[in-house]
Tab-separated table of C-alpha atoms and ligand atoms in Angstrom:
chain	number	residue	atom	x	y	z
A	1	MET	CA	0.000	0.000	0.000
A	2	LEU	CA	2.811	2.423	0.888
A	3	ASP	CA	4.491	1.641	-2.448
A	4	LYS	CA	1.281	2.380	-4.251
A	5	ILE	CA	1.009	5.738	-2.501
A	6	LYS	CA	4.591	6.614	-3.372
A	7	ASP	CA	3.907	5.685	-6.967
A	8	LEU	CA	0.884	7.991	-7.020
A	9	VAL	CA	2.905	10.868	-5.484
A	10	ASP	CA	5.319	10.549	-8.431
A	11	LYS	CA	2.463	10.453	-10.902
A	12	VAL	CA	0.847	13.580	-9.408
A	13	GLN	CA	4.143	15.450	-9.445
A	14	GLN	CA	4.878	14.545	-13.039
A	15	TYR	CA	1.413	15.149	-14.427
A	16	LYS	CA	1.491	18.024	-16.904
A	17	ALA	CA	-1.656	20.063	-16.474
A	18	ASP	CA	-1.255	22.998	-18.868
A	19	SER	CA	-4.745	23.521	-20.202
A	20	ALA	CA	-8.264	23.539	-18.832
A	21	GLU	CA	-8.941	20.110	-20.387
A	22	ASN	CA	-5.779	18.552	-18.937
A	23	LEU	CA	-6.609	19.965	-15.570
A	24	GLU	CA	-10.094	18.481	-15.643
A	25	GLN	CA	-8.622	15.097	-16.517
A	26	PHE	CA	-6.214	15.481	-13.605
A	27	ARG	CA	-9.123	16.200	-11.286
A	28	LEU	CA	-11.074	13.153	-12.505
A	29	LYS	CA	-8.038	10.882	-12.324
A	30	PHE	CA	-6.879	11.839	-8.848
A	31	LEU	CA	-9.309	13.976	-6.916
A	32	SER	CA	-12.791	12.770	-7.822
A	33	LYS	CA	-14.592	10.279	-5.544
A	34	LYS	CA	-13.869	7.413	-7.873
A	35	GLY	CA	-10.337	8.608	-8.728
A	36	GLU	CA	-7.114	6.965	-7.633
A	37	ILE	CA	-6.909	8.704	-4.273
A	38	GLY	CA	-10.566	8.008	-3.566
A	39	GLN	CA	-9.887	4.307	-4.137
A	40	LEU	CA	-7.015	4.412	-1.656
A	41	PHE	CA	-9.446	5.574	0.988
A	42	ASP	CA	-11.641	2.577	0.159
A	43	GLU	CA	-8.695	0.219	0.435
A	44	PHE	CA	-7.675	1.878	3.710
A	45	ARG	CA	-10.278	-0.257	5.485
A	46	THR	CA	-8.189	-3.387	4.799
A	47	VAL	CA	-4.951	-1.958	6.214
A	48	PRO	CA	-3.852	-3.746	9.418
A	49	ALA	CA	-4.544	-1.707	12.557
A	50	GLU	CA	-0.870	-1.156	13.458
A	51	MET	CA	-0.190	0.360	9.986
A	52	LYS	CA	-3.274	2.590	9.867
A	53	LYS	CA	-1.637	5.659	11.394
A	54	GLN	CA	1.321	5.714	8.979
A	55	VAL	CA	-0.696	4.857	5.870
A	56	GLY	CA	-3.413	7.380	6.755
A	57	ALA	CA	-0.842	10.145	7.098
A	58	GLU	CA	0.691	9.291	3.715
A	59	ILE	CA	-2.679	9.208	1.968
A	60	ASN	CA	-3.525	12.626	3.438
A	61	LYS	CA	-0.203	14.048	2.271
A	62	LEU	CA	-0.866	12.690	-1.233
A	63	LYS	CA	-4.342	14.189	-1.246
A	64	GLN	CA	-3.036	17.589	-0.150
A	65	LEU	CA	-0.333	17.472	-2.814
A	66	ALA	CA	-2.869	16.739	-5.560
A	67	GLN	CA	-5.261	19.398	-4.311
A	68	GLN	CA	-2.494	21.991	-4.151
A	69	LYS	CA	-1.347	21.177	-7.664
A	70	TYR	CA	-4.926	21.491	-8.863
A	71	ASP	CA	-5.498	24.863	-7.158
A	72	GLU	CA	-2.223	26.361	-8.345
A	73	THR	CA	-2.708	25.254	-11.916
A	74	LEU	CA	-6.272	26.576	-11.929
A	75	SER	CA	-5.283	30.056	-10.770
A	76	ALA	CA	-2.361	30.133	-13.210
A	77	LEU	CA	-4.730	29.275	-16.047
A	78	GLU	CA	-7.209	31.923	-14.955
A	79	ASN	CA	-4.520	34.571	-15.071
A	80	THR	CA	-3.351	33.831	-18.570
A	81	VAL	CA	-5.493	34.801	-21.496
A	82	SER	CA	-5.751	31.844	-23.794
A	83	ASP	CA	-4.467	32.292	-27.327
A	84	ASP	CA	-8.008	31.988	-28.631
A	85	CYS	CA	-9.111	35.043	-26.685
A	86	LYS	CA	-6.041	37.078	-27.578
A	87	HIS	CA	-6.727	36.775	-31.247
A	88	ASP	CA	-10.510	36.953	-31.243
A	89	LEU	CA	-11.037	40.341	-32.867
A	90	THR	CA	-14.814	40.005	-32.619
A	91	ARG	CA	-14.741	40.207	-28.815
A	92	PRO	CA	-16.217	43.492	-27.532
A	93	GLY	CA	-13.624	46.029	-26.391
A	94	GLU	CA	-13.238	46.948	-22.751
A	95	ALA	CA	-15.246	50.087	-21.986
A	96	PHE	CA	-13.022	53.029	-21.050
A	97	GLU	CA	-14.858	55.347	-18.691
A	98	LEU	CA	-14.357	59.030	-19.396
A	99	GLY	CA	-14.702	61.517	-16.561
A	100	THR	CA	-16.981	64.552	-16.837
A	101	ARG	CA	-16.445	68.146	-15.846
A	102	HIS	CA	-18.007	69.418	-12.643
A	103	PRO	CA	-21.329	71.223	-13.301
A	104	ILE	CA	-19.942	74.411	-11.729
A	105	SER	CA	-16.969	74.282	-14.126
A	106	LEU	CA	-19.316	73.682	-17.060
A	107	VAL	CA	-21.404	76.737	-16.224
A	108	LYS	CA	-18.356	78.882	-15.451
A	109	ASN	CA	-16.725	77.884	-18.763
A	110	GLU	CA	-19.915	78.693	-20.622
A	111	ILE	CA	-20.127	82.160	-19.009
A	112	VAL	CA	-16.453	82.820	-19.806
A	113	ASP	CA	-16.967	81.654	-23.381
A	114	ILE	CA	-19.938	83.988	-23.929
A	115	PHE	CA	-18.005	87.041	-22.721
A	116	ASN	CA	-14.879	86.012	-24.645
A	117	ARG	CA	-16.924	86.270	-27.832
A	118	ILE	CA	-17.552	89.994	-27.203
A	119	GLY	CA	-13.983	90.847	-26.330
A	120	PHE	CA	-13.734	90.268	-22.570
A	121	THR	CA	-10.482	88.646	-21.461
A	122	VAL	CA	-10.084	86.605	-18.274
A	123	ALA	CA	-8.063	87.413	-15.146
A	124	GLU	CA	-7.940	85.923	-11.673
A	125	GLY	CA	-7.034	87.329	-8.290
A	126	PRO	CA	-6.064	85.844	-4.899
A	127	GLU	CA	-8.627	84.103	-2.678
A	128	VAL	CA	-6.767	85.246	0.443
A	129	GLU	CA	-7.006	89.026	0.121
A	130	ASP	CA	-6.566	92.171	2.142
A	131	ASP	CA	-9.362	94.418	3.331
A	132	TRP	CA	-8.201	97.132	0.936
A	133	HIS	CA	-9.021	95.211	-2.254
A	134	VAL	CA	-12.187	93.526	-0.956
A	135	PHE	CA	-13.739	96.468	0.897
A	136	SER	CA	-11.862	99.769	1.250
A	137	ALA	CA	-10.967	100.292	-2.418
A	138	MET	CA	-14.464	99.137	-3.345
A	139	ASN	CA	-15.979	102.100	-1.475
A	140	PHE	CA	-17.386	100.182	1.492
A	141	PRO	CA	-17.995	102.620	4.349
A	142	ILE	CA	-16.061	101.611	7.470
A	143	GLU	CA	-19.290	100.713	9.296
A	144	HIS	CA	-20.718	98.602	6.422
A	145	PRO	CA	-22.186	95.328	7.784
A	146	ALA	CA	-20.409	93.203	5.135
A	147	ARG	CA	-17.161	93.968	6.972
A	148	ASP	CA	-18.651	92.417	10.082
A	149	MET	CA	-16.966	89.302	11.493
A	150	GLN	CA	-20.277	87.490	10.899
A	151	ASP	CA	-19.928	87.502	7.139
A	152	THR	CA	-16.191	87.487	6.600
A	153	PHE	CA	-13.576	84.863	7.418
A	154	PHE	CA	-10.601	86.769	8.749
A	155	VAL	CA	-7.088	85.369	8.526
A	156	GLU	CA	-5.235	88.200	10.266
A	157	LYS	CA	-6.943	91.049	12.036
A	158	ALA	CA	-5.064	93.890	13.757
A	159	SER	CA	-7.925	94.950	16.043
A	160	SER	CA	-11.688	94.832	16.292
A	161	GLU	CA	-11.806	97.976	14.105
A	162	PRO	CA	-11.735	97.471	10.313
A	163	ASN	CA	-8.316	98.081	8.829
A	164	PRO	CA	-7.265	98.049	5.155
A	165	HIS	CA	-4.354	95.747	6.102
A	166	ASP	CA	-6.542	93.016	7.578
A	167	ILE	CA	-6.132	89.703	5.761
A	168	LEU	CA	-9.290	87.773	4.913
A	169	LEU	CA	-10.894	85.325	2.503
A	170	ARG	CA	-12.487	87.392	-0.243
A	171	THR	CA	-16.258	87.623	0.057
A	172	HIS	CA	-16.721	88.558	-3.608
A	173	THR	CA	-14.716	88.617	-6.838
A	174	SER	CA	-15.234	92.400	-7.062
A	175	SER	CA	-11.838	92.540	-5.316
A	176	VAL	CA	-10.191	91.626	-8.624
A	177	GLN	CA	-11.555	94.893	-10.109
A	178	SER	CA	-9.300	96.931	-7.829
A	179	ARG	CA	-6.327	94.563	-8.354
A	180	ILE	CA	-6.585	95.007	-12.121
A	181	MET	CA	-7.297	98.752	-12.146
A	182	GLU	CA	-4.316	99.593	-9.934
A	183	ASN	CA	-2.036	97.984	-12.533
A	184	ALA	CA	-3.646	98.892	-15.855
A	185	GLN	CA	-5.075	101.911	-17.622
A	186	PRO	CA	-8.289	101.782	-19.678
A	187	PRO	CA	-9.595	100.420	-21.898
A	188	ILE	CA	-10.148	97.443	-19.592
A	189	ARG	CA	-12.668	94.808	-20.663
A	190	MET	CA	-12.331	91.760	-18.457
A	191	ILE	CA	-14.088	89.061	-16.476
A	192	PHE	CA	-12.878	87.517	-13.240
A	193	PRO	CA	-14.168	84.050	-12.358
A	194	GLY	CA	-13.333	82.634	-8.954
A	195	ARG	CA	-14.185	81.199	-5.575
A	196	VAL	CA	-15.533	83.326	-2.737
A	197	PHE	CA	-16.098	82.705	0.969
A	198	ARG	CA	-18.717	83.870	3.448
A	199	ASN	CA	-19.291	82.928	7.016
A	200	GLU	CA	-22.727	81.370	6.499
A	201	ALA	CA	-24.388	78.275	7.928
A	202	ILE	CA	-24.519	75.567	5.253
A	203	SER	CA	-28.010	74.701	4.010
A	204	ALA	CA	-29.747	73.828	0.741
A	205	ARG	CA	-29.830	77.531	-0.136
A	206	ALA	CA	-26.530	78.851	1.277
A	207	HIS	CA	-22.931	77.691	1.460
A	208	CYS	CA	-19.781	79.178	2.936
A	209	ILE	CA	-17.917	78.624	-0.358
A	210	PHE	CA	-19.320	79.493	-3.752
A	211	HIS	CA	-18.299	80.848	-7.139
A	212	GLN	CA	-18.776	84.157	-8.897
A	213	VAL	CA	-17.956	85.717	-12.233
A	214	GLU	CA	-17.263	89.435	-12.087
A	215	GLY	CA	-17.226	91.669	-15.165
A	216	LEU	CA	-15.603	95.075	-15.661
A	217	TYR	CA	-15.524	97.461	-18.603
A	218	VAL	CA	-13.761	100.800	-18.174
A	219	ALA	CA	-13.091	103.155	-21.074
A	220	GLU	CA	-14.051	106.616	-22.290
A	221	ASN	CA	-17.799	107.245	-22.601
A	222	VAL	CA	-19.017	103.910	-21.251
A	223	SER	CA	-22.728	104.254	-20.531
A	224	PHE	CA	-25.511	102.412	-18.792
A	225	ALA	CA	-26.839	101.542	-22.261
A	226	ASP	CA	-23.585	99.638	-22.941
A	227	LEU	CA	-24.093	97.703	-19.711
A	228	LYS	CA	-27.654	96.844	-20.609
A	229	GLN	CA	-26.781	95.696	-24.125
A	230	THR	CA	-23.888	93.541	-22.867
A	231	LEU	CA	-26.071	91.840	-20.272
A	232	LEU	CA	-28.917	91.309	-22.745
A	233	TYR	CA	-26.471	89.564	-25.080
A	234	PHE	CA	-25.253	87.396	-22.202
A	235	ALA	CA	-28.800	86.469	-21.120
A	236	LYS	CA	-29.837	85.443	-24.642
A	237	GLU	CA	-26.693	83.357	-25.155
A	238	MET	CA	-27.023	81.668	-21.770
A	239	PHE	CA	-30.770	81.081	-21.537
A	240	GLY	CA	-31.967	81.193	-25.163
A	241	PRO	CA	-32.763	83.817	-27.834
A	242	ASP	CA	-36.259	84.630	-26.527
A	243	THR	CA	-34.971	85.601	-23.080
A	244	LYS	CA	-35.907	89.054	-21.837
A	245	ILE	CA	-34.152	91.038	-19.100
A	246	ARG	CA	-35.253	93.673	-16.631
A	247	LEU	CA	-33.135	95.893	-14.393
A	248	ARG	CA	-34.386	96.851	-10.936
A	249	PRO	CA	-32.766	99.727	-9.026
A	250	SER	CA	-30.568	98.464	-6.173
A	251	TYR	CA	-27.633	99.465	-4.001
A	252	PHE	CA	-23.986	98.330	-3.986
A	253	PRO	CA	-21.200	100.471	-2.477
A	254	PHE	CA	-19.023	100.120	-5.581
A	255	THR	CA	-21.549	101.110	-8.262
A	256	GLU	CA	-23.733	104.186	-8.791
A	257	PRO	CA	-26.364	103.787	-10.066
A	258	SER	CA	-26.743	100.089	-9.187
A	259	ALA	CA	-29.210	97.506	-10.389
A	260	GLU	CA	-30.178	93.889	-10.066
A	261	MET	CA	-30.967	92.005	-13.219
A	262	ASP	CA	-33.756	89.490	-13.703
A	263	VAL	CA	-34.165	87.220	-16.714
A	264	SER	CA	-37.528	85.962	-17.926
A	265	CYS	CA	-38.075	82.484	-16.498
A	266	SER	CA	-36.748	79.961	-19.007
A	267	ILE	CA	-38.877	77.202	-17.460
A	268	CYS	CA	-42.344	78.728	-17.988
A	269	GLY	CA	-41.363	81.346	-20.592
A	270	GLY	CA	-42.480	84.148	-18.261
A	271	LYS	CA	-45.998	82.869	-17.527
A	272	GLY	CA	-45.208	82.104	-13.897
A	273	CYS	CA	-44.298	78.746	-12.306
A	274	ASN	CA	-42.988	77.451	-8.991
A	275	ILE	CA	-39.349	78.017	-10.057
A	276	CYS	CA	-39.919	81.765	-10.537
A	277	LYS	CA	-42.470	81.777	-7.689
A	278	GLY	CA	-45.214	82.834	-10.075
A	279	THR	CA	-43.494	86.083	-11.098
A	280	GLY	CA	-42.131	85.012	-14.501
A	281	TRP	CA	-38.729	86.497	-13.555
A	282	LEU	CA	-35.514	85.106	-12.039
A	283	GLU	CA	-32.871	87.267	-10.389
A	284	ILE	CA	-29.392	86.454	-11.670
A	285	LEU	CA	-26.911	89.248	-11.049
A	286	GLY	CA	-25.961	92.630	-9.611
A	287	CYS	CA	-24.529	95.414	-11.748
A	288	GLY	CA	-24.077	99.148	-12.169
A	289	MET	CA	-21.827	101.993	-13.245
A	290	VAL	CA	-18.474	101.869	-11.447
A	291	ASP	CA	-18.539	104.449	-8.627
A	292	PRO	CA	-16.064	107.313	-9.282
A	293	ASN	CA	-14.582	106.630	-5.813
A	294	VAL	CA	-13.647	103.100	-6.926
A	295	LEU	CA	-11.910	104.380	-10.061
A	296	ARG	CA	-10.062	107.014	-8.038
A	297	ALA	CA	-8.964	104.542	-5.330
A	298	SER	CA	-7.256	102.436	-8.004
A	299	GLY	CA	-5.574	105.315	-9.828
A	300	ILE	CA	-7.999	105.858	-12.714
A	301	ASP	CA	-9.262	109.384	-13.437
A	302	PRO	CA	-13.087	109.410	-13.227
A	303	GLU	CA	-13.148	112.711	-15.126
A	304	VAL	CA	-11.786	110.925	-18.190
A	305	TYR	CA	-13.093	107.397	-17.838
A	306	SER	CA	-16.313	105.682	-16.844
A	307	GLY	CA	-17.171	102.030	-16.552
A	308	PHE	CA	-19.710	99.381	-15.769
A	309	ALA	CA	-19.383	96.281	-13.613
A	310	PHE	CA	-21.476	93.233	-12.858
A	311	GLY	CA	-21.202	90.148	-10.688
A	312	MET	CA	-23.089	86.866	-10.813
A	313	GLY	CA	-23.175	83.668	-8.757
A	314	VAL	CA	-22.220	80.571	-10.746
A	315	GLU	CA	-24.208	78.224	-8.469
A	316	ARG	CA	-27.293	80.389	-8.969
A	317	ILE	CA	-27.031	80.042	-12.762
A	318	ALA	CA	-26.283	76.306	-12.461
A	319	MET	CA	-29.418	75.904	-10.319
A	320	LEU	CA	-31.529	77.551	-13.011
A	321	LYS	CA	-29.864	75.651	-15.829
A	322	TYR	CA	-29.916	72.189	-14.263
A	323	GLN	CA	-32.864	72.529	-11.873
A	324	VAL	CA	-30.710	71.222	-9.036
A	325	ARG	CA	-31.778	73.374	-6.133
A	326	ASP	CA	-29.819	71.944	-3.206
A	327	LEU	CA	-26.477	73.778	-3.205
A	328	ARG	CA	-24.802	71.114	-1.113
A	329	LEU	CA	-24.923	68.651	-4.015
A	330	TYR	CA	-22.453	70.829	-5.916
A	331	PHE	CA	-19.907	70.420	-3.116
A	332	GLU	CA	-20.319	66.814	-2.012
A	333	ASN	CA	-18.853	65.449	-5.262
A	334	ASP	CA	-20.847	62.246	-5.250
A	335	VAL	CA	-19.949	60.651	-8.604
A	336	ARG	CA	-23.550	59.511	-9.117
A	337	PHE	CA	-24.504	63.200	-9.177
A	338	LEU	CA	-21.505	64.401	-11.183
A	339	LYS	CA	-21.822	61.708	-13.869
A	340	GLN	CA	-25.097	63.205	-15.088
A	341	PHE	CA	-23.482	66.356	-16.477
A	342	LYS	CA	-22.141	66.212	-19.995
A	343	SER	CA	-21.571	69.186	-22.228
A	344	ALA	CA	-19.306	70.748	-24.798
A	345	TYR	CA	-17.710	72.903	-22.091
B	1	DAH	N1	-20.133	91.801	-5.431
B	1	DAH	C1	-21.572	91.639	-5.438
B	1	DAH	C2	-21.931	90.443	-4.545
B	1	DAH	O1	-21.092	89.677	-4.210
B	1	DAH	C3	-22.073	91.401	-6.830
B	1	DAH	C4	-21.951	92.609	-7.683
B	1	DAH	C5	-22.963	93.540	-7.703
B	1	DAH	C6	-20.818	92.823	-8.443
B	1	DAH	C7	-22.877	94.660	-8.489
B	1	DAH	C8	-20.707	93.953	-9.229
B	1	DAH	C9	-21.757	94.874	-9.235
B	1	DAH	O2	-19.637	94.218	-9.984
B	1	DAH	O3	-21.636	95.969	-10.028
B	1	DAH	O4	-23.067	90.322	-4.199
């Protein structure tokens, strides 16, 4: 019996299992119930009692050896692509998943593209700014509530009093206006996309980080009519050729006169629906004629030049475009959400 086992050990070791068929034959020959090892277990009953321990151990070793050879060969075969597969040109290709741009990037790129077409170039400014560029140069009175600790994230603050040297996270991209104007003379026709920060509790309708696109045009004889025509062009390009705009008087420290712009609701065409709360209009941006104080603070002569400016929230436009009204979704970056956005931008 021991000789027979030894003989089988040799046979198992020498067996060449190099294909799925060979391996199956190996399994039938050695490992199946009626295979050679299975028979040994049957014969084991006839082994004299004093030999049982030794013979049993040898049979177990043989069985383990065969099982190990089987397992190893199987995983080796699984890891090699058979020649048939390699050369089968009719097999479907492996899908290659392409990423998509973030919806906020798509909308921002579309806004930038629209203004590029009418001669606006792009510039960016720092997110960590000083009080001067965010507030003081933008004609914010010292006691203006937007300077309050409630709204602004301060990085370095000299005292509880506002100071143009305080360092903070910019609360709007209007700060880039003053950065550009202190270094360039008109004509200036630019847009400034970027991220802004406000100390707000996060909810479906508000977030402490969001995105804006600021626009600035300063030259000789720039009028409110130029502003209106530029924004009408933007609204039609962004929301469709039938879009109408209306300008409502408003207040911003850095523009005089100031206005807020509404576009006719692209969902109901102006008839009134729950998106526009029955009014037929959607508010999308703030704008106005650059205040002479702002020009002066950045070294531009308001006697010679005039300008218009506007600022819009990218999330706000994305909400209207995609009907996704919970702001938090734009920041969570759940791929199931992001995957839905595909566009040329
Ligand atoms: N900075 C304003 C805000 O964050 C938006 C704005 C309003 C920008 C009017 C402008 C403007 O340039 O003229 O709410």
